[in-house]
XYZ file of C-alpha atoms in Angstrom:
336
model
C 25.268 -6.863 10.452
C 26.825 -8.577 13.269
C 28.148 -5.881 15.819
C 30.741 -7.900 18.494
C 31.235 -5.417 22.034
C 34.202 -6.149 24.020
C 34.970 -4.752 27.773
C 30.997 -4.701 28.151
C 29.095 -4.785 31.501
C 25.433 -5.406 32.412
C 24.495 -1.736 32.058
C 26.326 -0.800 29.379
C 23.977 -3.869 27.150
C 20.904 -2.336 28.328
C 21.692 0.709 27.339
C 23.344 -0.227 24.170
C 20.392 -2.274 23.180
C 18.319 -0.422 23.815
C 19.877 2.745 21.339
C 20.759 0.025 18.775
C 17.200 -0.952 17.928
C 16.641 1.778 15.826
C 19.026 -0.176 13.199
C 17.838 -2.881 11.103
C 19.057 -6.289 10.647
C 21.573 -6.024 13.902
C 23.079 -8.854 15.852
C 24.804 -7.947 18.857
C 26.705 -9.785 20.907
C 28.382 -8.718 24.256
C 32.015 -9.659 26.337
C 32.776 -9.138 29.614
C 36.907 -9.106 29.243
C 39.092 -7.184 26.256
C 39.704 -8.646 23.224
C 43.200 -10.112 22.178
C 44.891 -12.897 19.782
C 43.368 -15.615 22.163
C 39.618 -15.041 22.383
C 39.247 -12.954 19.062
C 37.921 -16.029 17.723
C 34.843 -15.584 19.318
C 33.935 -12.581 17.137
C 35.347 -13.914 13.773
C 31.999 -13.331 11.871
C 31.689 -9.540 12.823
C 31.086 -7.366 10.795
C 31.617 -4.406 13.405
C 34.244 -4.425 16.884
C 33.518 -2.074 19.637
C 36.421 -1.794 22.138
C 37.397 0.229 25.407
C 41.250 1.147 25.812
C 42.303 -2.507 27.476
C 41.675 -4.482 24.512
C 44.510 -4.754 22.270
C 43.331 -4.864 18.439
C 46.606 -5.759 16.491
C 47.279 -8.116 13.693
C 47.085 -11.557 15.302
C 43.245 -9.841 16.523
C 42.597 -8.551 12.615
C 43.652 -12.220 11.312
C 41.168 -13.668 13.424
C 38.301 -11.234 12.080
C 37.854 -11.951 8.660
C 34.500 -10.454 7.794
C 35.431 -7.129 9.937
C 34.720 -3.513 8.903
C 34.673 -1.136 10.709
C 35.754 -0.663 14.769
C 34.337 2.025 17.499
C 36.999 1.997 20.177
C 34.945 3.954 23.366
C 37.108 6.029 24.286
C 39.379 9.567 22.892
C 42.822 7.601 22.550
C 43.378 4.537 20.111
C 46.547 3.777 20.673
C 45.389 0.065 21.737
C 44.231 -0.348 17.741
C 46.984 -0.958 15.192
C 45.892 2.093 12.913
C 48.439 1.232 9.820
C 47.243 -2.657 9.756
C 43.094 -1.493 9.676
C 44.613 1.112 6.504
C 46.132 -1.920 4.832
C 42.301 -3.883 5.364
C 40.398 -1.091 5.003
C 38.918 -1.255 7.808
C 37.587 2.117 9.156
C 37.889 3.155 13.059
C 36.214 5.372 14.949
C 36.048 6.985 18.351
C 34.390 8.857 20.723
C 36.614 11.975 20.599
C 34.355 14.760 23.141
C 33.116 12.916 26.254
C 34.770 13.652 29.451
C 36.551 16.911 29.479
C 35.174 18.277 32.345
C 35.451 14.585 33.790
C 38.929 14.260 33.395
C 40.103 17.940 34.476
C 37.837 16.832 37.687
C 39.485 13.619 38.851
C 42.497 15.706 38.087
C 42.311 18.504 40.479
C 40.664 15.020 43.093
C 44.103 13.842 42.329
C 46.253 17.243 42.876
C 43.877 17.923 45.765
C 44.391 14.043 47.348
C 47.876 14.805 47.313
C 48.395 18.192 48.064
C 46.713 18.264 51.709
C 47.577 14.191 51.936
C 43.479 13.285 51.962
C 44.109 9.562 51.825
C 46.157 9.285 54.374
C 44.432 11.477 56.687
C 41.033 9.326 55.617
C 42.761 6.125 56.655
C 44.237 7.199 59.750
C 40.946 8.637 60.957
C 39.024 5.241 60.387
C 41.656 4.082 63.092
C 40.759 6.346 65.451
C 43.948 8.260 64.429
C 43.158 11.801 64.931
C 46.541 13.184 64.961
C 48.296 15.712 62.609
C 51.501 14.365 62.683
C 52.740 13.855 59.121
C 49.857 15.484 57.418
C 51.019 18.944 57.071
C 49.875 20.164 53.063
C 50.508 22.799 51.095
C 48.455 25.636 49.223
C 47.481 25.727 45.660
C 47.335 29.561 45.701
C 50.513 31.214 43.786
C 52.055 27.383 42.986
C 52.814 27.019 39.562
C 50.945 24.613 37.467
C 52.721 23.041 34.450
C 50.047 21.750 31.749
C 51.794 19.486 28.794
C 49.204 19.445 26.422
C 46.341 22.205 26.785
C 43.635 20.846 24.700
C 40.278 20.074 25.618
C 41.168 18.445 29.056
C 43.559 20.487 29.350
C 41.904 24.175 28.779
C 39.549 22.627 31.797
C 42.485 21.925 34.104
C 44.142 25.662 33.469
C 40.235 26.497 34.051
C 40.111 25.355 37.592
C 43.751 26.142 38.144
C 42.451 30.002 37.798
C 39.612 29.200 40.162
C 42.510 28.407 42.846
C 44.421 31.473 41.887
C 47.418 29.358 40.085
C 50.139 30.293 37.950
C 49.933 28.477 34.720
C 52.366 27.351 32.127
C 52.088 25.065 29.113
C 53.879 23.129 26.841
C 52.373 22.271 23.399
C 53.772 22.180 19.832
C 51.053 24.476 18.089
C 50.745 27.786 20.183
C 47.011 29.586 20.059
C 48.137 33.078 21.273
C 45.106 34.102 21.411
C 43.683 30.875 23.900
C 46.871 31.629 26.104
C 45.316 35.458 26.607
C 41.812 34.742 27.447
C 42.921 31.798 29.839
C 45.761 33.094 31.650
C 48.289 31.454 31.169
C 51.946 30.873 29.685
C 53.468 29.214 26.793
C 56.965 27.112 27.523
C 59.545 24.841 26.289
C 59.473 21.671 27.678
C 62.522 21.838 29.527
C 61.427 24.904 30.903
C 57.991 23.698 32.359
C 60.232 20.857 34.005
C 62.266 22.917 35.431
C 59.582 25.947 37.014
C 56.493 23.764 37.675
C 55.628 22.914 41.562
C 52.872 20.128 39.978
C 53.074 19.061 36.160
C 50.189 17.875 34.921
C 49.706 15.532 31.931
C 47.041 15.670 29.149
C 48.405 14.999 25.493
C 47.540 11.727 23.814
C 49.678 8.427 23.473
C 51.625 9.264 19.903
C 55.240 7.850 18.992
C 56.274 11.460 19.862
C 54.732 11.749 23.605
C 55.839 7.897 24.787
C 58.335 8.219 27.440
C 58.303 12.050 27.369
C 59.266 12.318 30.469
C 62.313 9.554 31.393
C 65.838 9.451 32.334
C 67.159 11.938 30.346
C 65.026 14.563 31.174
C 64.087 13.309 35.113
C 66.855 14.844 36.556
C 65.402 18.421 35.398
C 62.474 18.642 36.634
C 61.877 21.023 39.977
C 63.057 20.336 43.025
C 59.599 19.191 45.556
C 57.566 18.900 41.988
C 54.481 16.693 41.938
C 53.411 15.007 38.838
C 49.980 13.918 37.828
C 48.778 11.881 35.150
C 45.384 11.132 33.945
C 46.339 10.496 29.977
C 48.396 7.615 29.391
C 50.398 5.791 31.384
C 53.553 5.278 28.726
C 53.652 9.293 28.729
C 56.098 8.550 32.387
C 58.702 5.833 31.459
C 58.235 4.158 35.049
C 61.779 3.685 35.771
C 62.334 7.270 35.934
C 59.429 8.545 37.723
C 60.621 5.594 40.349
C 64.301 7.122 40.506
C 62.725 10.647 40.851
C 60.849 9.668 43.788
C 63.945 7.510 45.624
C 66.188 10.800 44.613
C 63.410 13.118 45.936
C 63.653 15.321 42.892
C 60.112 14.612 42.846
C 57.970 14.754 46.142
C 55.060 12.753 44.875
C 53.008 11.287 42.458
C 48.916 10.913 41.723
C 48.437 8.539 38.629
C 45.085 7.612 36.953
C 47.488 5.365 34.447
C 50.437 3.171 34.816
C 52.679 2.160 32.061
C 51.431 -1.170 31.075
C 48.130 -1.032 33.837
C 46.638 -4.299 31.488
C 48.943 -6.797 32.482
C 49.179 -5.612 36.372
C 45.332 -5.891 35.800
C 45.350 -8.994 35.123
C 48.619 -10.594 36.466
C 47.667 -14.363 35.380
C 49.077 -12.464 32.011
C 51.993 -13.186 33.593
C 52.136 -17.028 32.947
C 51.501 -16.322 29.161
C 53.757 -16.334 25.901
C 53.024 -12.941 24.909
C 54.423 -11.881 28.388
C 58.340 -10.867 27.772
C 60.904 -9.337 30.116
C 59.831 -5.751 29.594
C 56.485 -6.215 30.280
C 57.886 -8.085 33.526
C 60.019 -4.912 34.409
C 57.484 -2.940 33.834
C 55.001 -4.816 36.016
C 57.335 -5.271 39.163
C 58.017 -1.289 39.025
C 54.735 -1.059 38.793
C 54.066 -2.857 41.939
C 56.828 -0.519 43.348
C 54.753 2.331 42.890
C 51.423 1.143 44.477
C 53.742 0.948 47.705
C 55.093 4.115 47.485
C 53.719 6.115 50.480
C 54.093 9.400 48.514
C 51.970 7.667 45.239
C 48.262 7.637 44.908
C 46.877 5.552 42.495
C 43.457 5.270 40.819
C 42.453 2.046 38.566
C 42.267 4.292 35.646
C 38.516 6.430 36.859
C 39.232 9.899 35.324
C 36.343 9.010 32.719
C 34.396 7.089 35.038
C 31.072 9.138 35.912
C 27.170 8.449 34.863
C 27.336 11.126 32.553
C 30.277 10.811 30.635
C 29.124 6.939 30.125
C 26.180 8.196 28.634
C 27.535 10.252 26.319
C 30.419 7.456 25.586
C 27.610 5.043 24.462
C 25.531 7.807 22.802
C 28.435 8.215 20.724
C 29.007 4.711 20.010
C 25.788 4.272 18.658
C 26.078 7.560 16.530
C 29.477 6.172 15.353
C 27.640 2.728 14.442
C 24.870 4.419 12.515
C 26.668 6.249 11.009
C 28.436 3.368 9.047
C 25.338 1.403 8.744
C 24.500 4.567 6.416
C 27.833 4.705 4.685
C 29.094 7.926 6.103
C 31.108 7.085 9.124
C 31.448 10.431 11.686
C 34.507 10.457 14.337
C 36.461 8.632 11.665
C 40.647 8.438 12.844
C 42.026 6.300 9.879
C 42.565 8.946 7.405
């Protein structure tokens, strides 16, 4: 079995290796950069495709993979894997669906922290020799309210720590648990409503058809008054153009974002010069840049994952996942 890992780094193949010897008849091979329609050819006799959340596995990818069978994306979301295409080869997926919930909800409250008593600045300014206050006047987390869209497993952890801060809560999900809502503390809301009574919103539902662009032009213009937003999902949750005209309008005061709308092509911006690279992906780029300039916007390179332990547990489950269809009864399966 021929087992082809994109996105891969030194560690990560030690570690790999090392769990993968405990399958027979294995040959692995290992790739630095994410896989798309111009170096899948380098894996066209795999019989298995592990992926992290920058590769993009469509059908110009699957055409190129002839002998593949199953795919372990390392990571919750798979929204970077054309689910509908692997049904039609039946080809199975899997993921790596409990790893960093804790993690996340961490670099979260780092984020609404970082932006709520202006860290980064202050950090920089002080490295100059800058010790005044001028500017860097914050505000208290105690009695704000916290908007949650989506309170799953990240999620419950966010409205967690909120508590620990002695923050109002509200959240906006389709399916209600009454019962969660009572022993955490907190609120359920329309959308519109969470827009409109939320000092930060906080974002933690998957990429789905339903959840791109939830929150755009249409709805911008309702949020709160002096609202912060903070996003550690996805970055196509925020259509970019509105979160821009929020900030120039001041209907929002500022941003912290783990994920930008199209982060793999500012990534790499030699994507730039390529076919595959249209006009929206431009657009979407350049307001990208926008935002890194913003003084009100912190950005992180997409680290809300990004600790020793939720690695380990990311390649503990990859090598469960791969097991698991070496035996014929794949576990974590999201093609059904």
């Amino acid at each position: 079995m021929k087992i082809s890992f994109f996105e891969s780094n030194r560690d990560n193949e030690i570690y790999l290796k090392s769990g993968l010897k405990k399958i027979r008849g294995v040959n692995v091979e290992f790739f630095k950069t994410p896989i798309n329609s111009l170096n899948a050819i380098k894996a066209k006799n795999s019989d298995v495709l592990v992926v992290f959340v920058d590769s993009c596995v469509d059908k110009e990818v699957l055409d190129k993979m002839p002998n593949l069978n199953h795919i372990v994306t390392m990571s919750t979301g798979y929204d970077h894997i054309d689910i509908n295409e692997c049904k039609k080869r039946k080809i199975s997926v899997s993921n790596v669906p409990h790893y960093g919930e804790n993690t996340v909800a961490e670099h979260t409250f780092g984020l609404i922290l970082s932006i709520s008593r202006k860290i980064p600045v202050a950090v920089e300014r002080t490295k100059k020799d800058d010790f005044s206050l001028e500017g860097l006047e914050g505000f208290d987390l105690r009695g704000k309210t916290l908007g949650v869209i989506g309170p799953g497993s990240i999620g419950q952890r966010v409205i967690k720590i909120a508590k620990g801060f002695e923050m109002e809560v509200i959240a906006f999900a389709k399916t209600k648990d009454v019962k969660l809502s009572k022993e955490l503390g907190f609120k359920y809301v329309d959308f519109d409503s969470l827009l409109m009574n939320s000092d930060i919103i906080t974002i933690h539902v998957p990429l789905l058809p339903s959840t791109r662009g939830m929150i755009n032009m249409s709805n911008i213009r309702k949020i709160k008054k002096g609202c912060f937003i903070i996003n550690a999902a996805r970055g196509e949750i925020i259509d970019t153009t509105a979160l821009l005209y929020g900030l120039e309008k001041k209907i929002i005061s500022g941003a912290a974002l783990d994920v930008l709308e199209g982060e793999e092509d500012i990534k790499d911006e030699m994507q730039m010069f390529s076919e595959e690279f249209n006009k929206e992906d431009m657009k979407i780029f350049m307001e990208n840049h926008r935002l890194l300039k913003e003084k009100n916007v912190i950005v992180t390179p997409h680290m809300a994952f990004f600790t020793r332990e939720a690695i380990h547990r990311i390649l503990d489950t990859t090598i469960e996942n791969i097991l698991s269809f070496k035996k014929g009864r794949i576990v974590n399966r999201v093609d059904k």
